mmCIF file of C-alpha atoms and ligand atoms in Angstrom:
data_model
loop_
_atom_site.group_PDB
_atom_site.id
_atom_site.type_symbol
_atom_site.label_atom_id
_atom_site.label_comp_id
_atom_site.label_asym_id
_atom_site.label_seq_id
_atom_site.Cartn_x
_atom_site.Cartn_y
_atom_site.Cartn_z
ATOM 1 C CA MET A 257 -107.837 -49.871 -89.263
ATOM 2 C CA GLU A 258 -108.748 -46.436 -90.583
ATOM 3 C CA LYS A 259 -111.625 -47.998 -92.411
ATOM 4 C CA MET A 260 -112.892 -49.735 -89.283
ATOM 5 C CA ARG A 261 -113.316 -46.463 -87.409
ATOM 6 C CA CYS A 262 -116.438 -45.464 -89.258
ATOM 7 C CA CYS A 263 -117.994 -48.767 -88.280
ATOM 8 C CA TRP A 264 -117.936 -48.118 -84.540
ATOM 9 C CA PRO A 265 -121.423 -46.627 -84.353
ATOM 10 C CA LEU A 266 -122.666 -49.763 -86.036
ATOM 11 C CA VAL A 267 -120.785 -52.037 -83.678
ATOM 12 C CA PHE A 268 -122.427 -50.153 -80.839
ATOM 13 C CA LEU A 269 -125.857 -50.593 -82.374
ATOM 14 C CA LEU A 270 -125.272 -54.302 -82.769
ATOM 15 C CA LEU A 271 -124.296 -54.617 -79.106
ATOM 16 C CA ILE A 272 -127.454 -52.826 -77.969
ATOM 17 C CA GLN A 273 -129.516 -55.167 -80.089
ATOM 18 C CA LYS A 274 -127.870 -58.116 -78.499
ATOM 19 C CA VAL A 275 -128.660 -57.212 -74.919
ATOM 20 C CA SER A 276 -132.150 -55.852 -75.327
ATOM 21 C CA LEU A 277 -133.610 -58.287 -77.788
ATOM 22 C CA GLN A 278 -133.849 -61.952 -77.009
ATOM 23 C CA ASP A 279 -135.514 -63.634 -79.863
ATOM 24 C CA ILE A 280 -136.355 -67.314 -79.824
ATOM 25 C CA GLN A 281 -137.786 -69.226 -82.692
ATOM 26 C CA ALA A 282 -139.209 -72.693 -82.492
ATOM 27 C CA TYR A 283 -141.397 -75.108 -84.358
ATOM 28 C CA VAL A 284 -144.699 -76.419 -83.044
ATOM 29 C CA GLY A 285 -144.172 -79.295 -80.627
ATOM 30 C CA GLU A 286 -140.655 -78.382 -79.610
ATOM 31 C CA THR A 287 -139.294 -77.786 -76.123
ATOM 32 C CA ILE A 288 -137.602 -74.461 -75.579
ATOM 33 C CA THR A 289 -135.701 -72.690 -72.850
ATOM 34 C CA LEU A 290 -136.660 -69.128 -71.994
ATOM 35 C CA PRO A 291 -133.560 -67.525 -70.506
ATOM 36 C CA CYS A 292 -133.505 -65.251 -67.465
ATOM 37 C CA LEU A 293 -130.179 -64.571 -65.834
ATOM 38 C CA ASN A 294 -129.414 -62.055 -63.130
ATOM 39 C CA SER A 295 -126.239 -61.754 -61.127
ATOM 40 C CA ASP A 296 -127.264 -58.733 -59.062
ATOM 41 C CA LYS A 297 -125.469 -58.856 -55.718
ATOM 42 C CA ALA A 298 -128.544 -57.440 -53.986
ATOM 43 C CA LEU A 299 -130.282 -60.766 -54.494
ATOM 44 C CA GLN A 300 -129.733 -62.531 -51.245
ATOM 45 C CA GLY A 301 -131.937 -64.784 -49.226
ATOM 46 C CA GLU A 302 -135.328 -65.802 -50.463
ATOM 47 C CA ILE A 303 -135.972 -65.121 -54.079
ATOM 48 C CA THR A 304 -139.171 -64.182 -55.858
ATOM 49 C CA VAL A 305 -139.463 -64.192 -59.630
ATOM 50 C CA PHE A 306 -142.551 -63.856 -61.817
ATOM 51 C CA TRP A 307 -142.692 -65.165 -65.366
ATOM 52 C CA ARG A 308 -145.480 -63.585 -67.377
ATOM 53 C CA PHE A 309 -146.776 -64.060 -70.903
ATOM 54 C CA ARG A 310 -147.979 -60.978 -72.800
ATOM 55 C CA ASP A 311 -147.691 -59.077 -69.530
ATOM 56 C CA THR A 312 -150.739 -60.702 -67.997
ATOM 57 C CA SER A 313 -150.906 -64.460 -67.921
ATOM 58 C CA THR A 314 -148.888 -66.307 -65.359
ATOM 59 C CA VAL A 315 -146.423 -68.814 -66.727
ATOM 60 C CA TYR A 316 -144.356 -69.635 -63.685
ATOM 61 C CA ASP A 317 -143.761 -68.119 -60.249
ATOM 62 C CA ILE A 318 -140.974 -68.496 -57.788
ATOM 63 C CA ILE A 319 -142.251 -67.210 -54.458
ATOM 64 C CA ASN A 320 -139.878 -67.112 -51.507
ATOM 65 C CA SER A 321 -137.608 -69.593 -53.247
ATOM 66 C CA ARG A 322 -140.358 -72.107 -54.027
ATOM 67 C CA ALA A 323 -142.028 -72.828 -57.313
ATOM 68 C CA SER A 324 -145.682 -71.853 -57.173
ATOM 69 C CA PHE A 325 -148.294 -72.991 -59.652
ATOM 70 C CA ASP A 326 -151.314 -71.464 -57.877
ATOM 71 C CA GLU A 327 -151.799 -68.692 -60.395
ATOM 72 C CA GLN A 328 -150.566 -70.507 -63.443
ATOM 73 C CA GLU A 329 -152.605 -70.065 -66.593
ATOM 74 C CA ALA A 330 -154.320 -73.307 -67.610
ATOM 75 C CA SER A 331 -152.673 -73.298 -71.030
ATOM 76 C CA PHE A 332 -149.248 -73.639 -69.399
ATOM 77 C CA ARG A 333 -150.205 -76.383 -66.986
ATOM 78 C CA ASN A 334 -147.707 -79.267 -66.887
ATOM 79 C CA ARG A 335 -145.656 -77.675 -69.632
ATOM 80 C CA VAL A 336 -143.342 -75.416 -67.658
ATOM 81 C CA GLU A 337 -140.342 -76.425 -65.633
ATOM 82 C CA GLY A 338 -137.946 -74.313 -63.577
ATOM 83 C CA PHE A 339 -134.491 -75.205 -62.300
ATOM 84 C CA PRO A 340 -134.330 -74.700 -58.526
ATOM 85 C CA ALA A 341 -130.709 -75.836 -58.387
ATOM 86 C CA GLU A 342 -129.807 -72.896 -60.647
ATOM 87 C CA TRP A 343 -131.610 -70.178 -58.685
ATOM 88 C CA THR A 344 -128.760 -69.459 -56.301
ATOM 89 C CA LYS A 345 -126.605 -68.840 -59.366
ATOM 90 C CA GLY A 346 -129.065 -66.221 -60.605
ATOM 91 C CA ASN A 347 -130.387 -68.448 -63.352
ATOM 92 C CA PHE A 348 -134.187 -68.258 -63.418
ATOM 93 C CA SER A 349 -134.596 -69.702 -66.891
ATOM 94 C CA ILE A 350 -137.592 -71.922 -67.536
ATOM 95 C CA ARG A 351 -138.320 -74.675 -70.010
ATOM 96 C CA LEU A 352 -141.555 -74.748 -71.978
ATOM 97 C CA LYS A 353 -142.618 -78.030 -73.545
ATOM 98 C CA ASN A 354 -144.625 -78.765 -76.641
ATOM 99 C CA VAL A 355 -144.961 -75.204 -77.888
ATOM 100 C CA THR A 356 -147.929 -74.189 -80.024
ATOM 101 C CA THR A 357 -148.433 -71.139 -82.219
ATOM 102 C CA ALA A 358 -150.594 -69.717 -79.415
ATOM 103 C CA ASP A 359 -147.439 -69.556 -77.260
ATOM 104 C CA GLY A 360 -145.917 -66.966 -79.551
ATOM 105 C CA GLY A 361 -145.421 -63.553 -77.952
ATOM 106 C CA THR A 362 -143.462 -61.782 -75.275
ATOM 107 C CA TYR A 363 -142.407 -63.431 -72.036
ATOM 108 C CA THR A 364 -141.243 -61.332 -69.127
ATOM 109 C CA CYS A 365 -139.115 -62.505 -66.242
ATOM 110 C CA PHE A 366 -139.689 -60.013 -63.428
ATOM 111 C CA ILE A 367 -137.677 -59.860 -60.211
ATOM 112 C CA PRO A 368 -139.551 -57.480 -57.904
ATOM 113 C CA ASN A 369 -136.809 -57.182 -55.270
ATOM 114 C CA ILE A 370 -134.517 -55.394 -57.661
ATOM 115 C CA SER A 371 -137.143 -54.243 -60.196
ATOM 116 C CA ALA A 372 -135.348 -56.146 -62.899
ATOM 117 C CA GLN A 373 -137.040 -57.529 -65.929
ATOM 118 C CA THR A 374 -135.936 -59.528 -68.921
ATOM 119 C CA LYS A 375 -138.044 -59.892 -72.014
ATOM 120 C CA VAL A 376 -137.966 -62.753 -74.451
ATOM 121 C CA GLN A 377 -139.794 -62.784 -77.736
ATOM 122 C CA LEU A 378 -140.963 -66.224 -78.848
ATOM 123 C CA THR A 379 -142.021 -67.020 -82.378
ATOM 124 C CA VAL A 380 -143.532 -70.434 -83.079
ATOM 125 C CA LYS A 381 -143.839 -71.674 -86.627
ATOM 126 C CA ASP A 382 -145.445 -74.676 -88.199
ATOM 127 C CA ARG A 383 -142.991 -77.260 -89.283
ATOM 128 C CA PRO A 384 -142.117 -77.106 -92.958
ATOM 129 C CA VAL A 385 -141.625 -80.874 -93.081
ATOM 130 C CA PRO A 386 -143.083 -83.736 -91.052
ATOM 131 C CA PRO A 387 -141.121 -84.212 -87.845
ATOM 132 C CA THR A 388 -138.357 -86.767 -87.803
ATOM 133 C CA ASP A 389 -136.571 -88.041 -84.762
ATOM 134 C CA SER A 390 -133.446 -86.020 -85.287
ATOM 135 C CA ASN A 391 -135.030 -82.600 -85.570
ATOM 136 C CA SER A 392 -137.935 -83.004 -83.213
ATOM 137 C CA ARG A 393 -135.978 -83.090 -80.020
ATOM 138 C CA ASN A 394 -133.941 -80.495 -78.280
ATOM 139 C CA SER A 395 -134.636 -77.743 -80.756
ATOM 140 C CA ASP A 396 -133.918 -74.823 -78.551
ATOM 141 C CA VAL A 397 -132.746 -71.463 -79.617
ATOM 142 C CA ARG A 398 -132.283 -70.704 -83.269
ATOM 143 C CA ARG A 399 -130.430 -67.442 -83.348
ATOM 144 C CA ARG A 400 -128.153 -68.055 -86.235
ATOM 145 C CA PRO A 401 -130.287 -66.685 -89.072
ATOM 146 C CA ASP A 402 -130.748 -63.444 -87.129
ATOM 147 C CA HIS A 403 -127.070 -63.109 -86.602
ATOM 148 C CA ILE A 404 -126.271 -63.723 -90.215
ATOM 149 C CA LEU A 405 -128.782 -61.052 -91.172
ATOM 150 C CA LEU A 406 -127.305 -58.635 -88.678
ATOM 151 C CA PHE A 407 -123.863 -59.385 -89.968
ATOM 152 C CA PHE A 408 -124.870 -58.554 -93.510
ATOM 153 C CA ALA A 409 -126.611 -55.399 -92.340
ATOM 154 C CA PHE A 410 -123.378 -54.530 -90.585
ATOM 155 C CA LEU A 411 -121.279 -55.107 -93.710
ATOM 156 C CA LEU A 412 -123.699 -53.101 -95.790
ATOM 157 C CA GLY A 413 -123.655 -50.264 -93.260
ATOM 158 C CA CYS A 414 -119.868 -50.307 -93.231
ATOM 159 C CA SER A 415 -119.538 -50.164 -96.951
ATOM 160 C CA LEU A 416 -122.041 -47.294 -97.152
ATOM 161 C CA LEU A 417 -120.399 -45.302 -94.378
ATOM 162 C CA CYS A 418 -116.886 -45.885 -95.591
ATOM 163 C CA ALA A 419 -117.504 -45.407 -99.289
HETATM 164 C C1 NAG B 611 -136.696 -59.578 -51.225
HETATM 165 O O1 NAG B 611 -137.404 -58.717 -50.356
HETATM 166 C C2 NAG B 611 -138.006 -59.382 -49.250
HETATM 167 C C3 NAG B 611 -138.783 -58.387 -48.444
HETATM 168 O O2 NAG B 611 -139.165 -57.285 -49.197
HETATM 169 C C4 NAG B 611 -136.939 -60.054 -48.401
HETATM 170 O O3 NAG B 611 -137.540 -60.775 -47.354
HETATM 171 C C5 NAG B 611 -136.149 -61.014 -49.284
HETATM 172 O O4 NAG B 611 -135.088 -61.586 -48.540
HETATM 173 C C6 NAG B 611 -135.587 -60.284 -50.485
HETATM 174 N N1 NAG B 611 -134.975 -61.287 -51.337
HETATM 175 C C7 NAG B 611 -133.854 -61.068 -52.008
HETATM 176 C C8 NAG B 611 -133.402 -62.194 -52.853
HETATM 177 O O5 NAG B 611 -133.209 -60.022 -51.925
HETATM 178 C C1 NAG B 612 -129.562 -72.033 -66.723
HETATM 179 O O1 NAG B 612 -130.171 -73.253 -66.390
HETATM 180 C C2 NAG B 612 -130.612 -74.019 -67.496
HETATM 181 C C3 NAG B 612 -131.302 -75.252 -66.975
HETATM 182 O O2 NAG B 612 -130.442 -76.061 -66.206
HETATM 183 C C4 NAG B 612 -129.436 -74.362 -68.386
HETATM 184 O O3 NAG B 612 -129.885 -75.066 -69.521
HETATM 185 C C5 NAG B 612 -128.722 -73.095 -68.801
HETATM 186 O O4 NAG B 612 -127.557 -73.422 -69.537
HETATM 187 C C6 NAG B 612 -128.349 -72.272 -67.585
HETATM 188 N N1 NAG B 612 -127.776 -71.028 -68.041
HETATM 189 C C7 NAG B 612 -126.606 -70.589 -67.585
HETATM 190 C C8 NAG B 612 -126.099 -69.324 -68.174
HETATM 191 O O5 NAG B 612 -125.976 -71.196 -66.744
HETATM 192 C C1 NAG B 613 -148.698 -81.209 -77.645
HETATM 193 O O1 NAG B 613 -149.806 -80.324 -77.828
HETATM 194 C C2 NAG B 613 -150.768 -80.819 -78.727
HETATM 195 C C3 NAG B 613 -151.800 -79.722 -78.954
HETATM 196 O O2 NAG B 613 -152.128 -79.080 -77.755
HETATM 197 C C4 NAG B 613 -151.385 -82.094 -78.164
HETATM 198 O O3 NAG B 613 -152.355 -82.605 -79.041
HETATM 199 C C5 NAG B 613 -150.272 -83.116 -77.957
HETATM 200 O O4 NAG B 613 -150.793 -84.258 -77.335
HETATM 201 C C6 NAG B 613 -149.180 -82.536 -77.090
HETATM 202 N N1 NAG B 613 -148.049 -83.471 -77.049
HETATM 203 C C7 NAG B 613 -147.414 -83.763 -75.942
HETATM 204 C C8 NAG B 613 -146.260 -84.685 -76.081
HETATM 205 O O5 NAG B 613 -147.737 -83.301 -74.873
#
């Protein structure tokens, strides 16, 4: 227990990392979910949410509780799907199909009513092996390697601090 005490600053750092950095990795051709959750009580009535890519291009808009594709960037056409049934639960996540390396970058989910924004960093890599049926579908979020790295950084930090 005594030994654990010197690790607290590191635990804190790890927690900060977890909330502020959403990192998603995918291979070309996969379908991914970009998460955006908000349970703010001030969100009542009609909801408006803007999804942006690299701060400028429009990925997906929810305007007055309706999906709007008017401003959508051509490169995202027919590739983005929202989940209207989830909106009342504060879940404004979207699904992006058939990702390409050009999709890599920062996505922002902005909720003007409460000035809230969530950022997601997407990295798209070429497949190391030709796609097979089992790994081509439902790829989704691959966080594990990051967490393992963080865990080792944590252990290393602990052993340095406590030595
Ligand atoms: C957001 O603000 C608009 C007017 O500014 C209001 O009509 C709407 O109900 C608000 N929506 C939420 C979810 O708070
Ligand atoms: C949000 O909605 C998406 C699409 O239905 C779902 O995959 C995801 O699990 C939901 N997230 C939460 C936290 O409910
Ligand atoms: C995925 O994108 C590539 C490149 O834009 C395209 O050639 C291919 O047809 C797309 N596949 C599907 C299933 O939409």
